[in-house]
C-alpha cells in the first residue's frame, strides 16, 4: 500500500503553498490539493476533493485540512471514495509537513500517526 | 402525514425562492459571526436545485430528495452545503422505508449530527432542526415552534463552526444557518406538509 497526501484548504493559494513547502522534503510522495470553491472563491468543494483523491498516485490517502467545511466535505468525499482516506485533526502546515517528511523516510502509517498525535488541535 | 413527491417539489421551490430573496440578509447575519457568505452559498444551492429538478423530473420521492442533496453537496461550497446535503441524502435513504414526515426529518437531523458533530445549544442549525423534529414527532409543528427555535439561537455562544472562533462575541447574534433552516421548515408548512 503506497501512502499519499492531500491538502484541503478554503483558499487555493494556501493549498498550493503547503504543497510547495512539503514537496521540498518529500520528492517521492504524491501530494495533491483541493483549494477553494469550483468558481475560484473561498470555500471547499467536494468535487475538487474527489479529484485530488483520484489524481493522487498513492492508493491510500492521508488528508490534512483547515477550517469548518473542509473536514465535512472531506468526509463526504471519503464516503464516495474507493481509496481509504484518513483524516487528521492536526495543525495543517505542521501536520502535513510531519507526514510528508516521515513518508519520504519510508515509515508506515502507524508511525506517522504516532508523531501526529502531538499536533492535534481540533 | 406522509411526504409526497408533489409536496416535496412545491416545498423546495418555495425554499429556493425564499433563500434567493433573502440572500443579502442571510449573508449579513453571517458577517459579524462568520465569513459573510451564507446567503451567497445557499442562493447558489437554490439555483443548483432548480437547475437539477428542471433538467429531469424526478421519478419518485427518493429520487427527488437525492437530486436535491447532490445539488447542495456539489454547488454550495461551505459548511451549509455539506450539512444540508447530508440531511437530504439521509432523508432520501430513509424514504425507501418510510414517507412519514417526522421520520424523514429525524433521519435528516441524524445526518446533520453525524456530519457536523454538533449537539443542541452550540448555536448551529441543529438548534432549529432538533426542536422541529421533536414537535413533528409529537404532531404539533407550527410556525411558532420554528420561529421560537430560530430566536433562541441569539443568546447562545457558538462552540461549533466558524462562529466558534469569535467565542463570546457570537452572543447576541442570530445564527445564519438556523435562520435558513427556519425558512426551510416554514416553507414546508406553506407547501401544505403538516407534521
Ligand atoms: N458543525 C456544525 N454543525 C451544524 N451546523 C453547523 C456546523 N458548522 C456550521 N454550521 C451551520 O452552518 C452555518 C454557516 O453556513 P455557511 O454556508 O456560512 O458555511 P461556512 O461556515 O461559511 O463554511 P466554511 O466552513 O466553508 O467557511 C452556521 O450558521 C451554522 O448554522
Ligand atoms: Mg459562512
Coordinates of C-alpha atoms and ligand atoms in Angstrom, one line a residue:
Chain A
X1 CA 0.0 0.0 0.0
X2 CA 1.5 3.3 -1.0
X3 CA 0.6 6.4 1.0
X4 CA -0.1 9.8 -0.4
X5 CA -1.1 13.2 1.0
X6 CA -3.9 15.5 0.1
X7 CA -4.3 19.1 1.3
X8 CA -7.7 20.7 1.5
X9 CA -8.0 24.4 2.2
X10 CA -10.6 27.2 1.8
X11 CA -8.0 29.1 -0.3
X12 CA -6.3 27.7 -3.4
X13 CA -3.0 29.5 -2.6
X14 CA -2.9 28.1 0.9
X15 CA -3.3 24.6 -0.5
X16 CA -0.7 25.2 -3.2
X17 CA 1.7 26.9 -0.7
X18 CA 1.5 23.9 1.7
X19 CA 2.1 21.6 -1.3
X20 CA 5.2 23.6 -2.3
X21 CA 6.5 23.5 1.3
X22 CA 6.1 19.8 1.9
X23 CA 7.1 18.6 -1.6
X24 CA 10.6 20.1 -0.9
X25 CA 11.2 17.4 1.7
X26 CA 9.1 14.6 0.1
X27 CA 10.0 14.5 -3.6
X28 CA 8.8 10.9 -3.9
X29 CA 5.4 11.3 -2.1
X30 CA 2.4 12.0 -4.2
X31 CA 0.8 15.3 -2.9
X32 CA -2.4 16.6 -4.5
X33 CA -4.5 19.5 -3.4
X34 CA -8.1 20.9 -3.3
X35 CA -8.2 24.6 -2.6
X36 CA -11.1 26.9 -2.8
X37 CA -14.5 26.5 -4.5
X38 CA -15.2 25.4 -8.0
X39 CA -15.5 29.0 -9.2
X40 CA -12.3 30.1 -7.5
X41 CA -13.8 31.6 -4.4
X42 CA -13.1 31.0 -0.7
X43 CA -14.6 27.7 0.5
X44 CA -14.3 24.0 -0.1
X45 CA -15.6 21.8 -2.9
X46 CA -16.4 18.1 -2.7
X47 CA -15.7 17.7 -6.4
X48 CA -12.2 19.2 -6.1
X49 CA -11.5 16.9 -3.1
X50 CA -12.7 13.9 -5.1
X51 CA -10.4 14.9 -7.9
X52 CA -7.4 15.3 -5.6
X53 CA -8.1 11.8 -4.2
X54 CA -8.3 10.2 -7.6
X55 CA -5.4 12.2 -9.0
X56 CA -3.2 11.1 -6.2
X57 CA -0.8 8.4 -7.3
X58 CA -1.0 6.6 -4.0
X59 CA -3.7 4.0 -3.2
X60 CA -4.2 5.2 0.4
X61 CA -4.5 8.8 1.4
X62 CA -3.6 10.9 4.5
X63 CA -5.7 14.1 4.4
X64 CA -4.8 17.5 6.0
X65 CA -7.2 20.4 6.0
X66 CA -8.1 23.8 7.5
X67 CA -11.4 25.2 8.9
X68 CA -15.0 24.2 9.2
X69 CA -16.4 22.8 6.0
X70 CA -13.1 21.4 4.8
X71 CA -13.5 18.5 7.2
X72 CA -17.2 18.0 6.4
X73 CA -16.6 18.0 2.6
X74 CA -13.6 15.6 3.1
X75 CA -15.8 13.2 5.0
X76 CA -18.4 13.4 2.2
X77 CA -15.7 12.7 -0.4
X78 CA -14.5 9.8 1.9
X79 CA -18.0 8.3 1.8
X80 CA -17.9 8.4 -2.0
X81 CA -14.3 7.2 -2.4
X82 CA -12.9 3.7 -3.2
X83 CA -9.5 4.6 -1.8
X84 CA -9.1 4.6 2.0
X85 CA -8.8 8.2 3.2
X86 CA -7.6 9.0 6.7
X87 CA -8.3 12.4 8.3
X88 CA -6.2 14.1 10.9
X89 CA -7.4 16.9 13.3
X90 CA -4.0 18.5 13.4
X91 CA -2.4 21.8 12.6
X92 CA -2.4 21.9 8.8
X93 CA 1.1 23.0 8.0
X94 CA 2.9 21.2 10.8
X95 CA 0.8 18.0 10.3
X96 CA 1.2 17.8 6.5
X97 CA 5.0 18.6 6.9
X98 CA 5.5 15.9 9.5
X99 CA 3.6 13.3 7.4
X100 CA 5.5 14.2 4.3
X101 CA 8.9 14.0 5.9
X102 CA 8.1 10.7 7.5
X103 CA 6.6 9.1 4.4
X104 CA 9.7 10.2 2.4
X105 CA 11.8 8.4 5.1
X106 CA 9.7 5.3 4.4
X107 CA 7.9 4.9 7.7
X108 CA 4.4 3.3 7.9
X109 CA 1.1 4.9 8.7
X110 CA 1.1 3.8 12.4
X111 CA 4.5 5.6 12.9
X112 CA 3.2 8.7 11.1
X113 CA 0.1 8.7 13.3
X114 CA 2.2 8.5 16.5
X115 CA 4.0 11.6 15.5
X116 CA 0.8 13.4 14.5
X117 CA -0.8 12.8 17.9
X118 CA 1.3 15.7 19.4
X119 CA -0.1 18.1 16.8
X120 CA -3.7 17.6 17.5
X121 CA -5.6 20.9 17.7
X122 CA -9.2 20.4 16.5
Chain B
X1 CA -48.7 12.7 7.4
X2 CA -46.6 11.3 4.6
X3 CA -44.4 13.3 2.3
X4 CA -45.3 13.1 -1.4
X5 CA -43.1 13.9 -4.5
X6 CA -45.5 16.7 -5.4
X7 CA -45.4 18.4 -2.0
X8 CA -41.6 18.0 -1.9
X9 CA -41.2 19.8 -5.2
X10 CA -43.6 22.6 -4.0
X11 CA -41.7 22.8 -0.7
X12 CA -38.2 23.1 -2.3
X13 CA -39.4 25.6 -4.9
X14 CA -40.7 27.7 -2.1
X15 CA -37.4 27.4 -0.1
X16 CA -35.3 28.2 -3.2
X17 CA -37.3 31.3 -3.9
X18 CA -37.1 32.4 -0.2
X19 CA -33.3 31.9 0.2
X20 CA -32.8 33.7 -3.1
X21 CA -34.9 36.6 -2.0
X22 CA -33.2 36.7 1.5
X23 CA -29.7 36.1 0.1
X24 CA -28.3 39.5 1.3
X25 CA -29.9 39.2 4.7
X26 CA -28.5 35.7 5.3
X27 CA -25.0 36.8 4.3
X28 CA -25.4 39.9 6.5
X29 CA -26.3 37.6 9.5
X30 CA -23.1 35.6 8.7
X31 CA -20.9 38.7 8.8
X32 CA -20.4 39.5 12.5
X33 CA -20.0 35.8 13.5
X34 CA -18.8 34.2 10.3
X35 CA -17.4 34.9 6.9
X36 CA -20.4 36.6 5.3
X37 CA -21.2 34.1 2.7
X38 CA -24.2 32.1 4.0
X39 CA -26.8 33.8 1.7
X40 CA -24.5 33.5 -1.3
X41 CA -23.8 29.9 -0.6
X42 CA -27.4 29.0 -0.3
X43 CA -28.5 31.0 -3.2
X44 CA -26.0 29.1 -5.3
X45 CA -27.5 25.9 -3.9
X46 CA -31.0 27.0 -4.6
X47 CA -30.1 27.7 -8.2
X48 CA -28.5 24.3 -8.5
X49 CA -31.6 22.6 -7.1
X50 CA -33.9 24.4 -9.5
X51 CA -31.5 23.5 -12.3
X52 CA -31.3 19.8 -11.4
X53 CA -35.1 19.5 -10.8
X54 CA -35.8 21.3 -14.1
X55 CA -33.5 19.2 -16.1
X56 CA -35.2 16.0 -15.2
X57 CA -38.5 15.5 -13.3
X58 CA -37.6 13.0 -10.5
X59 CA -39.3 9.7 -10.8
X60 CA -40.2 9.4 -7.1
X61 CA -39.7 10.9 -3.7
X62 CA -36.4 9.2 -3.1
X63 CA -35.0 10.4 -6.4
X64 CA -36.2 14.0 -5.7
X65 CA -34.5 14.0 -2.3
X66 CA -31.3 12.6 -3.7
X67 CA -31.3 15.2 -6.6
X68 CA -31.7 18.0 -4.0
X69 CA -28.9 16.5 -1.9
X70 CA -26.4 16.2 -4.7
X71 CA -27.1 19.8 -5.9
X72 CA -26.4 21.1 -2.4
X73 CA -23.4 19.0 -1.8
X74 CA -21.7 19.9 -5.1
X75 CA -22.6 23.5 -5.5
X76 CA -22.8 25.3 -2.1
X77 CA -19.1 25.2 -1.2
X78 CA -19.4 25.7 2.5
X79 CA -20.4 24.0 5.7
X80 CA -24.1 24.5 5.0
X81 CA -23.8 22.6 1.7
X82 CA -22.2 19.6 3.3
X83 CA -24.7 19.8 6.2
X84 CA -28.0 20.4 4.2
X85 CA -26.7 18.0 1.5
X86 CA -26.1 15.2 4.1
X87 CA -29.5 15.9 5.7
X88 CA -31.3 15.4 2.3
X89 CA -29.1 12.4 1.5
X90 CA -30.2 10.7 4.7
X91 CA -33.8 11.6 4.1
X92 CA -33.5 10.1 0.6
X93 CA -32.2 6.9 2.1
X94 CA -34.8 6.8 4.8
X95 CA -37.6 7.4 2.3
X96 CA -37.2 3.9 0.9
X97 CA -38.6 2.6 4.2
X98 CA -40.9 5.4 5.3
X99 CA -42.6 8.5 3.9
X100 CA -43.7 9.8 7.4
X101 CA -42.6 13.4 7.6
X102 CA -41.4 13.2 11.2
X103 CA -39.3 10.1 10.5
X104 CA -37.8 11.7 7.4
X105 CA -36.9 14.9 9.2
X106 CA -35.4 12.8 12.1
X107 CA -33.2 11.0 9.6
X108 CA -32.1 14.4 8.2
X109 CA -31.3 15.6 11.7
X110 CA -29.2 12.4 12.4
X111 CA -27.3 13.1 9.2
X112 CA -26.6 16.7 10.3
X113 CA -25.3 15.5 13.7
X114 CA -23.1 12.8 12.0
X115 CA -21.6 15.3 9.6
X116 CA -21.1 18.3 11.9
X117 CA -20.6 16.7 15.2
X118 CA -22.7 19.3 17.0
X119 CA -25.4 18.9 19.5
X120 CA -28.1 21.4 20.7
X121 CA -27.0 24.6 22.4
X122 CA -23.9 25.1 20.2
X123 CA -25.6 27.8 18.1
X124 CA -25.9 25.9 14.9
X125 CA -28.8 24.8 12.6
X126 CA -29.1 21.8 15.0
X127 CA -30.9 24.2 17.4
X128 CA -33.7 24.5 14.9
X129 CA -33.7 21.0 13.5
X130 CA -33.9 19.3 16.9
X131 CA -37.0 21.2 18.2
X132 CA -38.7 20.9 14.8
X133 CA -38.2 17.1 14.8
X134 CA -39.4 16.9 18.3
X135 CA -42.5 18.9 17.5
X136 CA -43.1 16.9 14.3
X137 CA -42.9 13.6 16.2
X138 CA -45.5 15.0 18.7
X139 CA -47.7 16.1 15.8
X140 CA -47.6 19.8 16.7
X141 CA -45.2 21.6 14.4
X142 CA -46.2 25.2 13.9
X143 CA -44.5 28.3 12.6
X144 CA -44.4 29.5 16.2
X145 CA -42.2 26.5 17.2
X146 CA -39.9 27.3 14.3
X147 CA -39.7 31.0 15.0
X148 CA -39.0 30.4 18.7
X149 CA -36.2 28.0 17.9
X150 CA -34.6 30.5 15.5
X151 CA -34.8 33.3 18.0
X152 CA -33.4 31.1 20.8
X153 CA -30.0 30.9 19.0
X154 CA -29.5 34.7 19.6
X155 CA -28.2 34.5 23.2
X156 CA -26.2 31.3 22.6
X157 CA -22.5 31.2 22.4
X158 CA -21.2 29.3 19.4
X159 CA -19.0 26.3 20.0
X160 CA -19.1 24.8 16.5
X161 CA -18.5 26.2 13.1
X162 CA -16.9 29.5 12.0
X163 CA -18.8 31.4 14.7
X164 CA -16.9 29.4 17.4
X165 CA -13.7 31.3 16.6
X166 CA -15.2 34.6 17.9
X167 CA -16.2 33.0 21.2
X168 CA -18.3 35.2 23.5
X169 CA -18.6 37.7 20.6
X170 CA -21.1 35.3 19.0
X171 CA -23.6 36.0 21.8
X172 CA -26.4 38.4 20.7
X173 CA -26.5 37.4 17.0
X174 CA -28.9 35.1 15.3
X175 CA -27.2 32.0 13.8
X176 CA -27.5 32.3 10.0
X177 CA -27.8 28.6 9.4
X178 CA -30.7 28.5 11.9
X179 CA -32.4 31.3 10.1
X180 CA -32.2 29.5 6.8
X181 CA -33.3 26.2 8.5
X182 CA -36.3 28.2 9.8
X183 CA -37.1 29.2 6.1
X184 CA -36.8 25.5 5.2
X185 CA -39.4 24.4 7.7
X186 CA -41.7 27.4 7.2
X187 CA -41.7 26.7 3.5
X188 CA -42.5 23.0 4.3
X189 CA -45.6 24.1 6.2
X190 CA -46.6 26.6 3.5
X191 CA -46.4 23.8 0.9
X192 CA -49.2 22.1 2.9
X193 CA -47.0 19.5 4.6
X194 CA -48.1 19.2 8.2
X195 CA -46.3 17.3 11.0
Ligands
LIG1 N1 -20.5 21.7 12.9 C1 -21.7 22.2 12.6 N2 -22.8 21.5 12.9 C2 -24.0 22.0 12.5 N3 -24.2 23.2 11.9 C3 -23.1 23.9 11.6 C4 -21.8 23.4 11.9 N4 -20.9 24.3 11.4 C5 -21.6 25.3 10.8 N5 -22.9 25.1 10.9 C6 -24.0 25.9 10.4 O1 -23.6 26.4 9.1 C7 -23.9 27.8 9.1 C8 -22.9 28.5 8.2 O2 -23.0 28.1 6.9 P1 -22.1 28.8 5.8 O3 -22.8 28.5 4.5 O4 -21.9 30.2 6.1 O5 -20.8 28.0 5.8 P2 -19.4 28.4 6.4 O6 -19.4 28.2 7.8 O7 -19.1 29.8 5.9 O8 -18.5 27.3 5.7 P3 -16.9 27.3 5.7 O9 -16.6 26.4 6.8 O10 -16.6 26.7 4.4 O11 -16.4 28.6 5.9 C9 -23.9 28.2 10.5 O12 -24.7 29.3 10.7 C10 -24.4 27.0 11.3 O13 -25.8 27.0 11.4
LIG2 MG1 -20.2 31.4 6.2

